[in-house]
Coordinates of C-alpha atoms and ligand atoms in Angstrom, one line a residue:
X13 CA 21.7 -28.4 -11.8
X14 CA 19.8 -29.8 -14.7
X15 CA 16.2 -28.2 -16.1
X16 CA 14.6 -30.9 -14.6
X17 CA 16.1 -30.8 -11.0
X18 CA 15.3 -27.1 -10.9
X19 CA 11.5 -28.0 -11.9
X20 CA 11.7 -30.5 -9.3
X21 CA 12.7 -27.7 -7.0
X22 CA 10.1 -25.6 -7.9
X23 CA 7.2 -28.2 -7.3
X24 CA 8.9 -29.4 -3.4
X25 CA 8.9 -26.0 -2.4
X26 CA 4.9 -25.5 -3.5
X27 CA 4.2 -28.5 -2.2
X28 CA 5.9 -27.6 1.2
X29 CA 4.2 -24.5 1.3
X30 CA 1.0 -26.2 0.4
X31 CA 1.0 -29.1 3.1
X32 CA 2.4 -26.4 6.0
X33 CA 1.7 -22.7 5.1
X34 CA -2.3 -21.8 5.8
X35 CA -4.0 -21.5 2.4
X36 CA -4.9 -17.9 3.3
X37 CA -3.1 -16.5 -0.1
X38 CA -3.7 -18.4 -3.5
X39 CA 0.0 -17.4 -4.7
X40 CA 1.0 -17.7 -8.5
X41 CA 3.1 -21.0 -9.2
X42 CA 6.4 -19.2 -8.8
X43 CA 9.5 -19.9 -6.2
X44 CA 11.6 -16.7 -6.1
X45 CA 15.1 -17.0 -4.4
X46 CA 16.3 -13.4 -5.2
X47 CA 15.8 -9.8 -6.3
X48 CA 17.4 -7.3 -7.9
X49 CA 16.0 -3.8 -8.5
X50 CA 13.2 -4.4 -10.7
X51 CA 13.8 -8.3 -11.3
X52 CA 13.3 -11.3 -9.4
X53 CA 14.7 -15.0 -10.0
X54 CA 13.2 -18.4 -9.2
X55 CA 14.6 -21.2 -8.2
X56 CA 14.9 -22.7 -11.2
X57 CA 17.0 -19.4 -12.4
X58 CA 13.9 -17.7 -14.7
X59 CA 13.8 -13.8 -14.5
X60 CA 10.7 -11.9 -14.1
X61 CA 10.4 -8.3 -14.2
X62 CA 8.6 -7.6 -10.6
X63 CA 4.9 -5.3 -11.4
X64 CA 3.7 -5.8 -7.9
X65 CA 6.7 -4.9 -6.2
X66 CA 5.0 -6.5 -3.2
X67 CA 2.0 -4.1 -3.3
X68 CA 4.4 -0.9 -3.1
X69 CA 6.4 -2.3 0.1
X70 CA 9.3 -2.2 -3.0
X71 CA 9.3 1.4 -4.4
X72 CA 12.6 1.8 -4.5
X73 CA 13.2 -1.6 -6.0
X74 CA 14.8 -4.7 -4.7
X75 CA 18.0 -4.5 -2.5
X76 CA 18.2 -0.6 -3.1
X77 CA 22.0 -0.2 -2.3
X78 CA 21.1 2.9 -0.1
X79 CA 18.4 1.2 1.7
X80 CA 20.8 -2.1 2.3
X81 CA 23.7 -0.4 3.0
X82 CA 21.6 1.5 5.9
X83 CA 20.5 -1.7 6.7
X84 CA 23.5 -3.5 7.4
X85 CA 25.0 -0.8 9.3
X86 CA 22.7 -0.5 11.7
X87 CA 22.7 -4.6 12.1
X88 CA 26.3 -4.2 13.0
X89 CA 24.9 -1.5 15.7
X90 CA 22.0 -2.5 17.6
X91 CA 18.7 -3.6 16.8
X92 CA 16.1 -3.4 18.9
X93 CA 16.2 -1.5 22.2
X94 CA 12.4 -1.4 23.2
X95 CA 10.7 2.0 23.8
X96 CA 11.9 1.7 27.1
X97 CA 14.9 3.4 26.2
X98 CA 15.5 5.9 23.8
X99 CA 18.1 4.9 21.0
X100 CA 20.3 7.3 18.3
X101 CA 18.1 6.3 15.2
X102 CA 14.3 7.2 16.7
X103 CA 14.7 10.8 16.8
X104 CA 16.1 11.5 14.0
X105 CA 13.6 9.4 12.4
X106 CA 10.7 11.0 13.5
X107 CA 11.5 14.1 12.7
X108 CA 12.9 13.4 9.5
X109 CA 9.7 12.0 8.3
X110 CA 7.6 15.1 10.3
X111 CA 9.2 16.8 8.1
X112 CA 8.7 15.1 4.7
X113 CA 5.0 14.6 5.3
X114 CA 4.6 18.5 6.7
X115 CA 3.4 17.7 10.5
X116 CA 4.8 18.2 13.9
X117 CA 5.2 14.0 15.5
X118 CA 5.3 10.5 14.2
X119 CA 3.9 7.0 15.9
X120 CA 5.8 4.7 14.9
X121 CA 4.4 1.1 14.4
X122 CA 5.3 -1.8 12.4
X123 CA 2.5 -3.0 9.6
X124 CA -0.4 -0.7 8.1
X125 CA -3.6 -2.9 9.7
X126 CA -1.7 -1.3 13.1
X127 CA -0.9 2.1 11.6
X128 CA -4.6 2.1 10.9
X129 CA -5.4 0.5 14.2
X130 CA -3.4 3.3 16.1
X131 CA -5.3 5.9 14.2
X132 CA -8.6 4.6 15.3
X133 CA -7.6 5.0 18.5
X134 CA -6.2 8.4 18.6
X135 CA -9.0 9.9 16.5
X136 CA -11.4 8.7 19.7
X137 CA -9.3 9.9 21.8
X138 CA -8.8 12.9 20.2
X139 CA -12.9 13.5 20.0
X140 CA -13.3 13.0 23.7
X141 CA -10.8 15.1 25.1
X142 CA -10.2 17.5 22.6
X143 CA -14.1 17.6 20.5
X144 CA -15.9 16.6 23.5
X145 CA -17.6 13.8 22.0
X146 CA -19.5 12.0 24.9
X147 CA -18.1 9.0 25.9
X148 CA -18.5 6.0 23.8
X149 CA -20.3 7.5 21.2
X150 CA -17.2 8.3 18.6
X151 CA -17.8 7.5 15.1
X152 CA -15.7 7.3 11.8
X153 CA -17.1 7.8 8.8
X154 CA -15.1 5.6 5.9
X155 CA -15.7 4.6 2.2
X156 CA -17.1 1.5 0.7
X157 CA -14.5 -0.2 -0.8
X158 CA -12.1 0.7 1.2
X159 CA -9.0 -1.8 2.0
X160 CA -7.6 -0.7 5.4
X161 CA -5.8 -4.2 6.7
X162 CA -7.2 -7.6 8.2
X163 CA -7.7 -7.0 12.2
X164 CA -10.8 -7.3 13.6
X165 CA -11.3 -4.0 13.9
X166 CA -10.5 -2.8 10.8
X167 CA -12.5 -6.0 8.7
X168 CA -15.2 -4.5 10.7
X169 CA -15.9 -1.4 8.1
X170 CA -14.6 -3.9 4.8
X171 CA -17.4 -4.3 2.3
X172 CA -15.6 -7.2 1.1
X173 CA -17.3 -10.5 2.3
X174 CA -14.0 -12.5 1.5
X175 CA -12.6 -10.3 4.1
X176 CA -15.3 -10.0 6.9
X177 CA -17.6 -12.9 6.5
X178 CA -17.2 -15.5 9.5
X179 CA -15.2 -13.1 11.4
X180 CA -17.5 -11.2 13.6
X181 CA -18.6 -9.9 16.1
X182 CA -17.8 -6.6 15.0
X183 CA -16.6 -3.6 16.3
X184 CA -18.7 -0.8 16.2
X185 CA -18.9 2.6 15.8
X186 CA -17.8 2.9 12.0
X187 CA -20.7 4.4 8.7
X188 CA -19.9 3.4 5.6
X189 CA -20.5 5.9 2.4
X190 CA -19.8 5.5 -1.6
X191 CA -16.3 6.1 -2.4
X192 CA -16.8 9.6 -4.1
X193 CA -20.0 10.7 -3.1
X194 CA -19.5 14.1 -1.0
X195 CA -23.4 14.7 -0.5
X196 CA -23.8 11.1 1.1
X197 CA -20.7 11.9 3.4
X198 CA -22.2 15.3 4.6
X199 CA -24.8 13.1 5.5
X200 CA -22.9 11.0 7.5
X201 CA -20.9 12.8 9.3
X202 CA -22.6 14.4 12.9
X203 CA -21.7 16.0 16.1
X204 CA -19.7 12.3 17.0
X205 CA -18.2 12.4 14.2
X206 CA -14.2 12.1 14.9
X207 CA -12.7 11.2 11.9
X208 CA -13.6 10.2 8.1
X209 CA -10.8 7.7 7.2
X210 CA -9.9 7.2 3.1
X211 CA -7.8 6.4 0.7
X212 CA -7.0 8.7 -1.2
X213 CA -7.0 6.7 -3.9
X214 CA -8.2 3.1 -3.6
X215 CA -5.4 0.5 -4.2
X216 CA -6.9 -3.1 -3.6
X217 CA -10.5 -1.8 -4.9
X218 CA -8.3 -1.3 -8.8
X219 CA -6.8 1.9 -8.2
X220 CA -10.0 3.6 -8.1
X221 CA -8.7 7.7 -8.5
X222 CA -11.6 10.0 -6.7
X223 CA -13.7 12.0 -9.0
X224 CA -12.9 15.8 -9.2
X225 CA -13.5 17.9 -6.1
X226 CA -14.1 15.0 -4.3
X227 CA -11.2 15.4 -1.7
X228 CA -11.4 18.6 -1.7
X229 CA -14.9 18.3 -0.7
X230 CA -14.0 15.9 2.3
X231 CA -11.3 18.2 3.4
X232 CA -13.8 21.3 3.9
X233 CA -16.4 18.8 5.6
X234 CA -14.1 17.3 8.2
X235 CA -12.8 21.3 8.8
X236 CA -16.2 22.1 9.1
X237 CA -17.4 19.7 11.3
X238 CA -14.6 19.7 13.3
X239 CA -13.5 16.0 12.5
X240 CA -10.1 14.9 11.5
X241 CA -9.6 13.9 7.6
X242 CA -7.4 10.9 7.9
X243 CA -5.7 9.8 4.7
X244 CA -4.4 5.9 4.2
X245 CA -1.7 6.2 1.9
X246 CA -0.4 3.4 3.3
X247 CA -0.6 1.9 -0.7
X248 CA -0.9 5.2 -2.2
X249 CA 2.2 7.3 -0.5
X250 CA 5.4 7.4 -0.8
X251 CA 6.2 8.4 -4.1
X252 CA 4.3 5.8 -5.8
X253 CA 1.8 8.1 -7.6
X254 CA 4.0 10.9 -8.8
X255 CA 4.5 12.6 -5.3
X256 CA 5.6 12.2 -2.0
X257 CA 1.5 11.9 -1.2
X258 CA -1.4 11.4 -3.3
X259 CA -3.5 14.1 -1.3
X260 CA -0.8 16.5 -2.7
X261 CA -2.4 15.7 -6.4
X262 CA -5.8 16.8 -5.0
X263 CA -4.4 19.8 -3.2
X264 CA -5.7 18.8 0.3
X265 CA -4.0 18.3 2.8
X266 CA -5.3 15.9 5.7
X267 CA -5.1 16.0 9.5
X268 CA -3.6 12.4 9.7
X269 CA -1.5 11.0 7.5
X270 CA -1.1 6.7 7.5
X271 CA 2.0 5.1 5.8
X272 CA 3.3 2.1 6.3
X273 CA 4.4 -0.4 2.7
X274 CA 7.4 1.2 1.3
X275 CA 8.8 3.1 4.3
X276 CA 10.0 -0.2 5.0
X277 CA 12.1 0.0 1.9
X278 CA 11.1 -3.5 1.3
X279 CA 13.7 -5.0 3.8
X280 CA 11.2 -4.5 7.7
X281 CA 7.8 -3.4 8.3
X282 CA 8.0 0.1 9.0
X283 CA 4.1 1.9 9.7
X284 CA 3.4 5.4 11.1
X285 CA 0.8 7.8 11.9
X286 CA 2.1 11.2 11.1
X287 CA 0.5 14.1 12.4
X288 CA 0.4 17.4 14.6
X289 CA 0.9 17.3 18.3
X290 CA -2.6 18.5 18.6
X291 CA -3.7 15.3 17.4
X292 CA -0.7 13.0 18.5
X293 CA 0.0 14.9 21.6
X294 CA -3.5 13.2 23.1
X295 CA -1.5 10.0 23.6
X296 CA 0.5 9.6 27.2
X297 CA 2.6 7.2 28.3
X298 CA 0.9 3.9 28.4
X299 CA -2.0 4.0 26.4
X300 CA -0.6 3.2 23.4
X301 CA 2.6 1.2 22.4
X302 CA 4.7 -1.7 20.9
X303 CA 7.6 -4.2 21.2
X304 CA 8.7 -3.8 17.9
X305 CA 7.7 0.0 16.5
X306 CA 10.4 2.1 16.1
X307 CA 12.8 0.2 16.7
X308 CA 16.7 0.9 15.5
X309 CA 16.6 -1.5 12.3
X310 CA 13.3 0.0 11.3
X311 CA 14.3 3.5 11.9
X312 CA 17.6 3.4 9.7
X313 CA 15.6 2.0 7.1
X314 CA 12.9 4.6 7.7
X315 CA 15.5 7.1 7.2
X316 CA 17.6 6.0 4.3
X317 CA 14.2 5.7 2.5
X318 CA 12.7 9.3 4.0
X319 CA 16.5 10.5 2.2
X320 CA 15.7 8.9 -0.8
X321 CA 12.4 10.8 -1.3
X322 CA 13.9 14.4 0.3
X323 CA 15.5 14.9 -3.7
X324 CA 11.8 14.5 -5.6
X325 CA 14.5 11.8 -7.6
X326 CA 11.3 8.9 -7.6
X327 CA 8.2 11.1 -7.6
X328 CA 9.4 12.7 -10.5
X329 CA 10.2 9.2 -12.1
X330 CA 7.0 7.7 -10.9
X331 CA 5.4 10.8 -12.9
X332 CA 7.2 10.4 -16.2
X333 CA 7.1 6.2 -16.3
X334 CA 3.6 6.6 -15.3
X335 CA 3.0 8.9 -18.6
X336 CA 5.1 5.8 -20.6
X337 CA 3.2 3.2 -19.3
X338 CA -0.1 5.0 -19.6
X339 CA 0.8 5.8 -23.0
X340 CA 1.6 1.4 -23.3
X341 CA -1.6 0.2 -22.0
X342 CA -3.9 3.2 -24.0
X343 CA -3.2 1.1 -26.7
X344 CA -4.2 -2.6 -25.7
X345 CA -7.9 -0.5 -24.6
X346 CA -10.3 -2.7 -27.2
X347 CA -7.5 -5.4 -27.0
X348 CA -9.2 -7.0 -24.4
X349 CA -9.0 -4.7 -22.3
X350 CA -11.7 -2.1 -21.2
X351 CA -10.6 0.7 -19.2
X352 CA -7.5 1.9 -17.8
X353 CA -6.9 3.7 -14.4
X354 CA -3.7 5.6 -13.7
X355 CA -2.1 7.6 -11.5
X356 CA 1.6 7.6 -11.4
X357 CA 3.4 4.3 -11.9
X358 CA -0.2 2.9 -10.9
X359 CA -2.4 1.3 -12.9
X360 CA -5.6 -0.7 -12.9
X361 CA -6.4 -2.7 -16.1
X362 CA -10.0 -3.8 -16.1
X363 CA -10.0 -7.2 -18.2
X364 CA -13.1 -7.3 -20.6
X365 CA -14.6 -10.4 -18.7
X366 CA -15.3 -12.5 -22.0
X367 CA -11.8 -13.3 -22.2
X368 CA -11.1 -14.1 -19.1
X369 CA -10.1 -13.4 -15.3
X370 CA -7.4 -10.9 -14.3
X371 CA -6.1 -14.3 -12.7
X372 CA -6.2 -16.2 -16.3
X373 CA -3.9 -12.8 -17.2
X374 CA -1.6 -12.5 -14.3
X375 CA -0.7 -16.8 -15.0
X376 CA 0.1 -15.7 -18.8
X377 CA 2.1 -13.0 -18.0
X378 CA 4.2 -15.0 -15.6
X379 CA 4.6 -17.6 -18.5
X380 CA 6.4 -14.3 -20.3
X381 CA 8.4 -13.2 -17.4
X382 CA 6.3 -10.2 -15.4
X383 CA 5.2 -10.8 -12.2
X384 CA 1.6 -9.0 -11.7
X385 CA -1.6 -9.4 -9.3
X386 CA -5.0 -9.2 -9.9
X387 CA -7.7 -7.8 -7.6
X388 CA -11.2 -7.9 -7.2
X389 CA -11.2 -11.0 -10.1
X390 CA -11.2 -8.7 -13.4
X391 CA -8.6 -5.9 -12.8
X392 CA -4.9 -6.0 -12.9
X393 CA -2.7 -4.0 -11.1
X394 CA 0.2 -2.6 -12.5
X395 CA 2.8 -1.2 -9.9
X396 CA 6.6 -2.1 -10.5
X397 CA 9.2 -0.5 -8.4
X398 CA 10.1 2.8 -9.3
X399 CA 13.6 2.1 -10.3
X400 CA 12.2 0.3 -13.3
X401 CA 13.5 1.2 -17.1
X402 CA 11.6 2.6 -19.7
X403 CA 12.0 -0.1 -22.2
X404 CA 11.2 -2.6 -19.8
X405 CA 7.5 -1.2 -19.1
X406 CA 7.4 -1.5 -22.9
X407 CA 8.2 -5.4 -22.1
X408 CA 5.9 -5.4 -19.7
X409 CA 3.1 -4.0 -21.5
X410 CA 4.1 -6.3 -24.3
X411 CA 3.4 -9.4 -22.7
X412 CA 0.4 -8.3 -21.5
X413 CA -0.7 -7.6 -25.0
X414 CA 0.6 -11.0 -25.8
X415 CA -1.4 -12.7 -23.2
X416 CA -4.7 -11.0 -24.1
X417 CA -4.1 -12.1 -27.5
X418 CA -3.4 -15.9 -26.1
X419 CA -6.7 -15.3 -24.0
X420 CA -8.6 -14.2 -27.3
X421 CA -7.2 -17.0 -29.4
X422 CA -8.1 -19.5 -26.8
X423 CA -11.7 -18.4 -26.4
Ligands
PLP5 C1 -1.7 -2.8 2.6 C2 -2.6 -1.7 3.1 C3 -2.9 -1.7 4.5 C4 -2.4 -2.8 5.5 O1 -1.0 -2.9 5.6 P1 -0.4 -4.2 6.2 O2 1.0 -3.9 6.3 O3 -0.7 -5.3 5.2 O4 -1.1 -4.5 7.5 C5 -3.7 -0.7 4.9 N1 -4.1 0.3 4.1 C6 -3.9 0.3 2.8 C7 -4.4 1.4 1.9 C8 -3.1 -0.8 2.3 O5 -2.9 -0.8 0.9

């Protein structure tokens, strides 16, 4: 195929997209057809080293040949089933991951906004039956900034007017407090208090890392006031930051644990609530539930990537390529950029604004072959799969020095 017919390529299948796809994402101007560990290919055969790695769905890198080979053994098995019936993969599964995350059961679900959702749900029902909370009157205390998913629901408690605007009526029941700020949360929280809902550390808001004592803090008031400290780490966990949890960074350890992203291993959605049966064990048969969550595909995946994290392999690489690349971008602070947030092989790279937008970055970076996303308009987030290569964060951080010097000559 000539240069040209690949362009053309490239152009039909935007245009496609753009005529017949809701405009709900502003994607870069990139067609990929396939992936490979760190990489990606377009259609019009250009490689780019992946630093999204689909907003940590991809830990363990594209086509991971554990994760795949799980995969298509169980497509040669059985599928789906339902949670009618009980199948060889969903016990072994849930226990398996109970036992990586510390707690007694697993929920399974599909995406994070439901992981999320189901938490919600069992924190109420937890505070009526088990808290004694009067009926109706649970609330949830959550953090400004937070990024929690896109139902209803959960857009409800989003400070982000791109996100909530036009959508209401909302549901109630939710009090919103500064990311960080343990006096205003003691505030917050009262006698309906059920649960206090957080990231650990914020992943759409930049990778926003808590100030000191501040989990710890959050921990002793949810023990306190007898309210369960649940920790989204749907974006955080997983290996991503240097451990199996962020929490475990911060020495706390919450009540209820959300994941969801990379326990899909980048091939199904894959969400749970993990937790103790003191917690979980408030839900009986029909209360809660769904088609899909579960189900055998998802919980061979589930547990080829729960065996990939059972050797501390990827946290400890995650810790060490976090170090490298921390020690990369360090030096492009006053290079047009401002400050640097890190924890793990997760970064946020605030863009000094003169120069331009984290968008204006992330489209010069794809003209040098990395893949990245912005967030929030002037911060960059830095997050390729863990199976990446030392020297190609150094590539990475390259072209972003590169572009920033594009960006400054262009001014
Ligand atoms: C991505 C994300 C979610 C939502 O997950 P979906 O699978 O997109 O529904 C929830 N919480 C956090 C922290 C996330 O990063």
């Amino acid at each position: 195929m000539s240069l040209l017919a690949e362009t053309h390529d490239t152009v039909d299948h935007l245009r496609l997209a753009d005529e017949h796809a809701a405009h709900n994402y502003a994607p870069l101007p990139v067609v990929i057809a396939d992936g490979d560990g760190a990489w990606v290919t377009d259609v019009a055969g250009r490689r780019y080293l992946d630093c999204l790695a689909a907003y940590s769905a991809v830990n363990f890198g594209h086509r991971n040949e554990r994760i795949m080979a799980a995969a298509r053994t169980q497509l040669d098995r059985v599928t789906l089933v339902s949670r009618a019936f009980a199948h060889d993969q969903f016990g072994p599964f849930c226990a398996e991951l109970a036992a990586l995350v510390g707690k007694d059961m697993v929920l399974p679900m599909n995406t994070g906004a439901e992981a999320v959702e189901s938490a919600i749900k069992v924190a109420r029902k937890w505070g009526y039956q088990v808290k004694g909370v009067p009926d109706g009157q649970a609330t949830i205390v959550v953090a400004g900034g937070n990024f929690h998913g896109r139902t209803t629901t959960v857009i409800s408690f989003s400070d982000d007017p791109e996100a909530r605007d036009g959508f209401g009526p909302y549901t109630p029941g939710f009090r919103t407090v500064p990311y960080g700020d343990a006096t205003a949360l003691a505030e917050a929280i009262d006698d309906t208090t059920v649960a206090v809902l957080l990231e650990p550390v914020q992943g759409e808001a930049g990778v926003i890392v808590p100030p000191p004592g501040y989990l710890q803090a959050v921990r002793d008031l949810c023990t306190r006031h007898d309210a369960l400290f649940v920790a989204d780490e749907i974006q955080s966990g997983l290996a991503r930051t240097g451990r199996t949890l962020a929490c475990e960074h911060f020495g706390v350890v919450p009540d209820v644990v959300l994941l969801g992203k990379a326990l899909g291993g980048g091939v199904v959605p894959v969400s749970a609530v993990v937790a103790d049966a003191d917690v979980l064990g408030v839900l009986g048969p029909g209360q809660h539930g769904s088609t899909f969550g579960g189900n055998p595909l998802a919980c061979a995946v589930g547990r080829a990537v729960v065996g990939l994290l059972a050797t501390g392999e990827y946290q400890e690489r995650a810790h060490q390529l976090g170090e490298h690349l921390g020690d990369g971008l360090a030096g492009l602070v006053g290079r047009g950029v401002t400050t640097v947030r890190r924890l793990g092989l997760w970064a946020g790279v605030d863009i000094d604004p003169a120069l331009g937008t984290g968008r204006d970055v992330c489209e010069r970076l794809l003209a040098h072959g990395v893949l990245a996303k912005d967030t929030h308009g002037a911060t960059l987030r830095l997050a390729p799969p863990l199976v990446v290569e030392r020297d190609e964060l150094d590539l990475a951080v390259r072209a972003l020095g590169t572009a920033l010097d594009e960006l400054t000559t262009a001014r």
